Amino acid sequence: MSRTFWIIFNKEILSFLRSIGLVAVVLYSFTMDIYIAGEGIRIKPQNVPVGYVDYSGGGISRKILSHFHSPEFLKPKFFKSQEELSKAIFDREIILGLVFDPDFEKNYKEGKKTQVNVLLDSTAATQAFMTLTYLQNILLDFSSINMPIEIKSHKLFNQNSDNRYFLSLSEMLSVITLLIVILTAVVFVKEKEDGTWDIMLLMPVDPKLIILAKSLSQVFIVLMGVLLSLGFVVLGTFDTPLNGSFWAFMLLTFFYSFSSAGIGLFIASVSKSVMQVAQLSILIMMPIIFLSGAWTPIYAMHPFLQTLSLLSPLRYYIEATESIFFRGTAFMDLWPYFLGVFVLGVLLYAYGFRKIGRLF
């Protein structure tokens, strides 16, 4: 039985390697896709075009404008009137607009209340909020308010606030989720499309052995992709810190892959073509990814969705991965995450295994 298992296992690995298109998709997903997500997405302000109208004509306004520099902001552009500035914002030439009133300089020097009118394109709400925060910090440097409180911030786990660490890691976990589901489903559905399903049924081999060997082969492929991604992108290119145990992460990834493979087995049992696999995979996996905290923190969700997220194995996988990479959590302290992934993994894989087993 062991020899038969490895024959089926190796056969699926060879079939994957012979499929140039599938190999290309996996390589791209574990390299360029993760690199683009980490390098191409910016949460903090980046090259924000700034415009201003200065009715005060004083030196204070120029000092304030001198604080807008790269890489967060482009050099501020002068406009003759607020109407011209508003039109530039409407035409998306300017994102941040500042208007200095005629009495701005005078009121500032006399210690009276003064103001800067801000026009901000908030189409991209997160970027707009971060840009406004930068602006407030710049203006506070010129404020004469004396506060008896000194604020000292200590950044933990990501001292340089490099969002590439989190984004690349989150993208890799999402790629693992989608690929293991799709690959596991495709390896069975291709038998249907190629007309070899009936031949497989006639094989003098235990169907349970066939299902296990085929699904485990795809788990192996994804694990190899994870090693590739970690070596060349996450740890290599972005130098993401790994403060915890590498082997704890790989063991957790192995368990999580089986839970996702269970979903793939279910999709394979109800799909007749690879196109249906793609459609059902997106339909099923998108809610799981949304509820996992990969894109939106769990605490920021509606209470009902927070409760629903407990059913997403990806939630435990992401929280455990962040704890391993950034916090350096000890292996014994990771048991709640391992338990969540393991329990949901057993349930999902058992259901998918039973579902597709009925076709044999």
Short mmCIF file of C-alpha atoms in Angstrom, two decimals:
data_model
loop_
_atom_site.label_atom_id
_atom_site.label_comp_id
_atom_site.label_asym_id
_atom_site.label_seq_id
_atom_site.Cartn_x
_atom_site.Cartn_y
_atom_site.Cartn_z
CA MET A 1 0.00 0.00 0.00
CA SER A 2 2.85 2.36 0.83
CA ARG A 3 4.42 1.73 -2.61
CA THR A 4 1.09 2.43 -4.35
CA PHE A 5 0.70 5.66 -2.39
CA TRP A 6 4.10 6.95 -3.50
CA ILE A 7 3.47 5.92 -7.11
CA ILE A 8 0.28 8.01 -7.20
CA PHE A 9 2.01 10.83 -5.32
CA ASN A 10 4.95 10.96 -7.75
CA LYS A 11 2.61 10.69 -10.73
CA GLU A 12 0.76 13.85 -9.63
CA ILE A 13 4.02 15.73 -9.06
CA LEU A 14 5.21 14.80 -12.57
CA SER A 15 1.84 15.79 -14.05
CA PHE A 16 2.15 19.18 -12.38
CA LEU A 17 5.71 19.71 -13.66
CA ARG A 18 4.62 18.82 -17.20
CA SER A 19 1.88 21.44 -17.08
CA ILE A 20 3.90 24.52 -18.01
CA GLY A 21 0.96 26.88 -17.52
CA LEU A 22 0.21 25.61 -14.03
CA VAL A 23 3.87 25.76 -13.02
CA ALA A 24 4.07 29.34 -14.30
CA VAL A 25 0.99 30.35 -12.29
CA VAL A 26 2.40 28.87 -9.08
CA LEU A 27 5.84 30.45 -9.59
CA TYR A 28 4.31 33.83 -10.36
CA SER A 29 1.95 33.65 -7.36
CA PHE A 30 4.74 32.83 -4.91
CA THR A 31 7.19 35.40 -6.29
CA MET A 32 6.03 38.36 -8.38
CA ASP A 33 2.52 38.53 -6.94
CA ILE A 34 3.85 38.73 -3.38
CA TYR A 35 6.57 41.20 -4.42
CA ILE A 36 4.03 43.49 -6.12
CA ALA A 37 1.73 43.36 -3.06
CA GLY A 38 4.58 44.26 -0.72
CA GLU A 39 6.31 46.85 -2.89
CA GLY A 40 3.45 48.32 -4.90
CA ILE A 41 0.88 49.04 -2.19
CA ARG A 42 1.46 52.10 -0.04
CA ILE A 43 -0.65 52.88 3.03
CA LYS A 44 1.37 55.91 4.09
CA PRO A 45 1.53 59.03 1.88
CA GLN A 46 3.79 58.60 -1.13
CA ASN A 47 4.45 61.26 -3.79
CA VAL A 48 1.32 63.20 -2.80
CA PRO A 49 0.90 66.27 -5.07
CA VAL A 50 0.40 69.44 -3.00
CA GLY A 51 -0.98 72.80 -4.10
CA TYR A 52 -1.37 76.05 -2.19
CA VAL A 53 -2.82 79.53 -2.35
CA ASP A 54 -0.99 82.10 -0.21
CA TYR A 55 -3.01 85.25 0.38
CA SER A 56 -0.82 86.16 3.39
CA GLY A 57 2.39 86.59 1.44
CA GLY A 58 4.43 86.03 4.60
CA GLY A 59 7.38 83.93 5.67
CA ILE A 60 5.52 81.61 8.05
CA SER A 61 3.53 80.04 5.24
CA ARG A 62 6.74 79.40 3.28
CA LYS A 63 8.30 77.73 6.33
CA ILE A 64 5.28 75.47 6.65
CA LEU A 65 5.43 74.57 2.95
CA SER A 66 9.14 73.75 3.23
CA HIS A 67 8.18 70.75 5.41
CA PHE A 68 6.42 69.09 2.47
CA HIS A 69 9.19 67.09 0.86
CA SER A 70 9.86 63.70 -0.72
CA PRO A 71 9.20 60.84 -0.49
CA GLU A 72 5.86 61.62 1.15
CA PHE A 73 5.04 64.77 -0.85
CA LEU A 74 5.93 66.40 -4.15
CA LYS A 75 7.12 70.00 -4.21
CA PRO A 76 4.10 72.27 -3.44
CA LYS A 77 2.65 73.96 -6.51
CA PHE A 78 1.51 77.60 -6.36
CA PHE A 79 -1.99 78.63 -7.48
CA LYS A 80 -3.26 82.19 -7.84
CA SER A 81 -6.73 81.59 -6.41
CA GLN A 82 -8.75 79.08 -4.47
CA GLU A 83 -10.90 78.49 -7.55
CA GLU A 84 -7.86 77.35 -9.54
CA LEU A 85 -6.81 75.12 -6.67
CA SER A 86 -10.27 73.56 -6.39
CA LYS A 87 -10.32 72.87 -10.12
CA ALA A 88 -6.89 71.19 -9.90
CA ILE A 89 -8.19 68.92 -7.13
CA PHE A 90 -11.28 68.12 -9.19
CA ASP A 91 -9.05 67.20 -12.15
CA ARG A 92 -6.89 65.01 -9.83
CA GLU A 93 -3.81 67.13 -10.46
CA ILE A 94 -3.61 67.90 -6.74
CA ILE A 95 -4.53 65.71 -3.77
CA LEU A 96 -3.81 68.15 -0.92
CA GLY A 97 -4.59 71.86 -1.14
CA LEU A 98 -3.69 74.56 1.41
CA VAL A 99 -5.19 78.05 1.54
CA PHE A 100 -3.51 80.67 3.75
CA ASP A 101 -5.86 83.56 4.66
CA PRO A 102 -4.73 87.21 4.25
CA ASP A 103 -4.50 87.64 8.05
CA PHE A 104 -2.67 84.37 8.65
CA GLU A 105 0.79 85.91 9.15
CA LYS A 106 -0.50 88.82 11.23
CA ASN A 107 -2.65 86.73 13.56
CA TYR A 108 0.11 84.16 14.02
CA LYS A 109 2.69 86.77 15.12
CA GLU A 110 0.19 88.45 17.44
CA GLY A 111 -0.66 85.12 19.05
CA LYS A 112 -4.28 85.29 17.92
CA LYS A 113 -6.35 82.45 16.55
CA THR A 114 -5.39 81.68 12.98
CA GLN A 115 -6.20 78.86 10.58
CA VAL A 116 -5.15 77.07 7.44
CA ASN A 117 -7.92 75.94 5.12
CA VAL A 118 -7.33 72.43 3.84
CA LEU A 119 -8.83 70.88 0.70
CA LEU A 120 -8.27 67.13 0.51
CA ASP A 121 -9.26 64.56 -2.10
CA SER A 122 -10.61 61.73 0.07
CA THR A 123 -11.43 59.29 -2.73
CA ALA A 124 -8.77 56.96 -1.30
CA ALA A 125 -9.92 57.32 2.31
CA THR A 126 -6.98 55.60 4.03
CA GLN A 127 -4.36 57.57 2.11
CA ALA A 128 -6.31 60.79 2.74
CA PHE A 129 -6.48 60.12 6.49
CA MET A 130 -2.75 59.41 6.69
CA THR A 131 -1.97 62.53 4.64
CA LEU A 132 -4.10 64.63 7.00
CA THR A 133 -2.25 63.15 9.99
CA TYR A 134 1.09 64.16 8.46
CA LEU A 135 -0.26 67.68 7.85
CA GLN A 136 -1.49 68.00 11.45
CA ASN A 137 1.93 66.99 12.77
CA ILE A 138 3.61 69.60 10.55
CA LEU A 139 1.26 72.35 11.75
CA LEU A 140 1.68 71.34 15.40
CA ASP A 141 5.36 72.22 15.11
CA PHE A 142 4.31 75.84 14.54
CA SER A 143 1.67 75.87 17.28
CA SER A 144 2.29 77.89 20.43
CA ILE A 145 0.17 75.59 22.59
CA ASN A 146 2.03 74.47 25.70
CA MET A 147 0.91 71.07 26.90
CA PRO A 148 2.05 69.72 30.31
CA ILE A 149 2.21 66.24 28.77
CA GLU A 150 5.13 64.79 26.88
CA ILE A 151 4.20 61.90 24.61
CA LYS A 152 6.84 59.25 24.01
CA SER A 153 5.98 56.51 21.51
CA HIS A 154 7.65 53.12 21.42
CA LYS A 155 7.01 51.19 18.24
CA LEU A 156 6.81 47.48 18.89
CA PHE A 157 7.36 44.52 16.54
CA ASN A 158 7.85 46.75 13.45
CA GLN A 159 10.02 49.60 14.62
CA ASN A 160 10.42 51.20 11.19
CA SER A 161 6.67 51.00 10.44
CA ASP A 162 7.52 49.23 7.18
CA ASN A 163 4.15 48.14 5.78
CA ARG A 164 5.94 45.87 3.27
CA TYR A 165 6.47 43.31 6.04
CA PHE A 166 2.78 42.88 6.76
CA LEU A 167 1.52 43.21 3.18
CA SER A 168 3.95 40.69 1.68
CA LEU A 169 3.27 38.21 4.47
CA SER A 170 -0.52 38.62 4.21
CA GLU A 171 -0.37 38.20 0.44
CA MET A 172 1.65 35.01 0.79
CA LEU A 173 -0.91 33.55 3.20
CA SER A 174 -3.75 34.47 0.82
CA VAL A 175 -1.87 32.88 -2.10
CA ILE A 176 -1.39 29.69 -0.08
CA THR A 177 -5.13 29.60 0.61
CA LEU A 178 -6.23 30.05 -2.99
CA LEU A 179 -3.62 27.79 -4.59
CA ILE A 180 -4.07 24.79 -2.31
CA VAL A 181 -7.84 24.92 -2.88
CA ILE A 182 -7.56 25.28 -6.65
CA LEU A 183 -4.73 22.76 -7.13
CA THR A 184 -6.45 20.10 -5.02
CA ALA A 185 -9.69 20.53 -6.91
CA VAL A 186 -8.04 20.63 -10.34
CA VAL A 187 -6.09 17.40 -9.79
CA PHE A 188 -9.40 15.52 -9.58
CA VAL A 189 -11.44 17.52 -12.08
CA LYS A 190 -8.77 17.06 -14.78
CA GLU A 191 -9.47 13.33 -14.54
CA LYS A 192 -13.09 14.11 -15.47
CA GLU A 193 -12.11 16.44 -18.33
CA ASP A 194 -9.48 14.04 -19.72
CA GLY A 195 -11.91 11.12 -19.59
CA THR A 196 -9.72 9.10 -17.23
CA TRP A 197 -12.08 9.23 -14.25
CA ASP A 198 -13.67 5.86 -15.08
CA ILE A 199 -10.24 4.30 -15.55
CA MET A 200 -9.24 5.59 -12.12
CA LEU A 201 -12.38 3.99 -10.63
CA LEU A 202 -11.40 0.62 -12.12
CA MET A 203 -7.94 0.67 -10.54
CA PRO A 204 -7.48 -2.08 -7.91
CA VAL A 205 -6.51 0.54 -5.35
CA ASP A 206 -8.33 1.70 -2.25
CA PRO A 207 -10.13 4.99 -3.15
CA LYS A 208 -9.09 6.48 0.20
CA LEU A 209 -5.45 5.96 -0.77
CA ILE A 210 -6.00 7.70 -4.12
CA ILE A 211 -7.68 10.71 -2.51
CA LEU A 212 -4.99 11.03 0.17
CA ALA A 213 -2.09 10.68 -2.28
CA LYS A 214 -3.52 13.17 -4.76
CA SER A 215 -4.35 15.81 -2.13
CA LEU A 216 -1.04 15.35 -0.28
CA SER A 217 0.89 15.86 -3.52
CA GLN A 218 -0.69 19.28 -3.92
CA VAL A 219 0.08 20.15 -0.30
CA PHE A 220 3.72 19.27 -1.05
CA ILE A 221 3.75 21.55 -4.11
CA VAL A 222 2.39 24.47 -2.07
CA LEU A 223 4.92 23.87 0.72
CA MET A 224 7.72 24.07 -1.88
CA GLY A 225 6.19 27.33 -3.10
CA VAL A 226 6.17 28.67 0.47
CA LEU A 227 9.89 27.91 0.84
CA LEU A 228 10.54 29.64 -2.49
CA SER A 229 8.53 32.69 -1.46
CA LEU A 230 10.17 32.94 1.96
CA GLY A 231 13.68 32.57 0.58
CA PHE A 232 13.47 34.98 -2.35
CA VAL A 233 10.74 37.50 -1.45
CA VAL A 234 9.54 37.70 2.16
CA LEU A 235 12.85 37.08 3.94
CA GLY A 236 15.12 37.80 0.98
CA THR A 237 13.89 40.93 -0.78
CA PHE A 238 11.90 42.55 2.04
CA ASP A 239 14.10 41.28 4.90
CA THR A 240 11.00 40.58 7.01
CA PRO A 241 12.01 39.72 10.59
CA LEU A 242 11.55 36.10 11.71
CA ASN A 243 11.73 36.32 15.49
CA GLY A 244 10.08 32.96 16.17
CA SER A 245 10.53 29.37 15.07
CA PHE A 246 10.74 28.68 11.35
CA TRP A 247 9.73 25.06 11.91
CA ALA A 248 6.68 26.09 13.92
CA PHE A 249 5.55 28.16 10.95
CA MET A 250 6.13 25.31 8.48
CA LEU A 251 4.26 22.84 10.72
CA LEU A 252 1.36 25.26 11.01
CA THR A 253 1.39 25.75 7.22
CA PHE A 254 1.23 21.99 6.75
CA PHE A 255 -1.85 21.69 8.99
CA TYR A 256 -3.49 24.71 7.36
CA SER A 257 -2.85 23.33 3.88
CA PHE A 258 -4.83 20.23 4.78
CA SER A 259 -7.80 22.34 5.92
CA SER A 260 -7.76 24.22 2.61
CA ALA A 261 -7.29 20.95 0.72
CA GLY A 262 -10.55 19.77 2.30
CA ILE A 263 -12.33 22.72 0.68
CA GLY A 264 -10.65 21.78 -2.60
CA LEU A 265 -11.97 18.22 -2.31
CA PHE A 266 -15.49 19.53 -1.81
CA ILE A 267 -15.19 21.79 -4.88
CA ALA A 268 -13.84 18.86 -6.92
CA SER A 269 -16.84 16.74 -5.95
CA VAL A 270 -19.35 19.23 -7.37
CA SER A 271 -17.35 20.59 -10.34
CA LYS A 272 -17.30 19.14 -13.85
CA SER A 273 -14.68 21.45 -15.37
CA VAL A 274 -11.65 23.51 -14.39
CA MET A 275 -13.68 26.67 -15.12
CA GLN A 276 -16.21 25.66 -12.48
CA VAL A 277 -13.36 25.03 -10.06
CA ALA A 278 -12.09 28.59 -10.55
CA GLN A 279 -15.55 30.08 -10.10
CA LEU A 280 -16.42 28.08 -6.97
CA SER A 281 -12.97 28.65 -5.45
CA ILE A 282 -13.35 32.41 -5.65
CA LEU A 283 -16.95 32.25 -4.43
CA ILE A 284 -16.02 30.18 -1.36
CA MET A 285 -12.58 31.57 -0.51
CA MET A 286 -13.24 35.30 -0.77
CA PRO A 287 -15.50 35.37 2.34
CA ILE A 288 -12.93 33.29 4.22
CA ILE A 289 -10.17 35.75 3.29
CA PHE A 290 -12.36 38.77 4.15
CA LEU A 291 -13.15 37.30 7.58
CA SER A 292 -9.56 36.33 8.32
CA GLY A 293 -8.12 39.75 9.15
CA ALA A 294 -5.80 39.69 6.14
CA TRP A 295 -7.20 42.97 4.79
CA THR A 296 -9.23 44.37 7.69
CA PRO A 297 -8.35 43.90 11.39
CA ILE A 298 -10.77 41.63 13.25
CA TYR A 299 -11.45 44.29 15.91
CA ALA A 300 -12.59 46.75 13.22
CA MET A 301 -15.32 44.42 11.94
CA HIS A 302 -18.99 44.33 12.94
CA PRO A 303 -19.49 42.18 16.10
CA PHE A 304 -21.44 39.60 14.09
CA LEU A 305 -18.60 39.30 11.56
CA GLN A 306 -16.08 39.02 14.39
CA THR A 307 -17.98 36.02 15.70
CA LEU A 308 -18.28 34.57 12.20
CA SER A 309 -14.52 34.92 11.69
CA LEU A 310 -13.98 32.21 14.32
CA LEU A 311 -15.01 29.74 11.61
CA SER A 312 -12.22 30.87 9.28
CA PRO A 313 -9.07 28.75 9.63
CA LEU A 314 -7.17 31.53 7.88
CA ARG A 315 -7.81 33.79 10.88
CA TYR A 316 -5.86 31.48 13.21
CA TYR A 317 -3.19 30.95 10.58
CA ILE A 318 -2.62 34.70 10.11
CA GLU A 319 -2.60 35.47 13.84
CA ALA A 320 -0.15 32.64 14.49
CA THR A 321 2.10 33.69 11.60
CA GLU A 322 2.22 37.30 12.82
CA SER A 323 3.06 36.05 16.32
CA ILE A 324 5.87 33.86 14.98
CA PHE A 325 7.40 36.43 12.63
CA PHE A 326 6.98 39.71 14.50
CA ARG A 327 6.46 38.86 18.18
CA GLY A 328 8.70 35.82 18.41
CA THR A 329 6.06 33.90 20.35
CA ALA A 330 7.33 30.66 21.88
CA PHE A 331 6.12 27.40 20.37
CA MET A 332 4.19 26.36 23.48
CA ASP A 333 2.28 29.66 23.50
CA LEU A 334 1.03 29.07 19.96
CA TRP A 335 -1.26 26.20 20.95
CA PRO A 336 -4.55 28.19 20.62
CA TYR A 337 -3.73 28.90 16.96
CA PHE A 338 -2.59 25.35 16.29
CA LEU A 339 -5.76 24.09 17.92
CA GLY A 340 -7.98 26.35 15.80
CA VAL A 341 -6.23 25.38 12.55
CA PHE A 342 -6.11 21.68 13.48
CA VAL A 343 -9.76 21.35 14.57
CA LEU A 344 -11.14 23.26 11.58
CA GLY A 345 -8.68 21.44 9.31
CA VAL A 346 -9.84 18.01 10.46
CA LEU A 347 -13.49 18.97 10.02
CA LEU A 348 -13.01 20.50 6.58
CA TYR A 349 -10.76 17.75 5.25
CA ALA A 350 -13.01 15.00 6.63
CA TYR A 351 -16.05 16.59 5.01
CA GLY A 352 -14.31 17.09 1.66
CA PHE A 353 -12.81 13.59 1.83
CA ARG A 354 -16.23 12.05 2.47
CA LYS A 355 -17.89 14.18 -0.21
CA ILE A 356 -15.55 13.21 -3.04
CA GLY A 357 -15.31 9.64 -1.71
CA ARG A 358 -18.95 9.14 -2.71
CA LEU A 359 -17.92 9.48 -6.37
CA PHE A 360 -15.70 6.39 -6.19
#
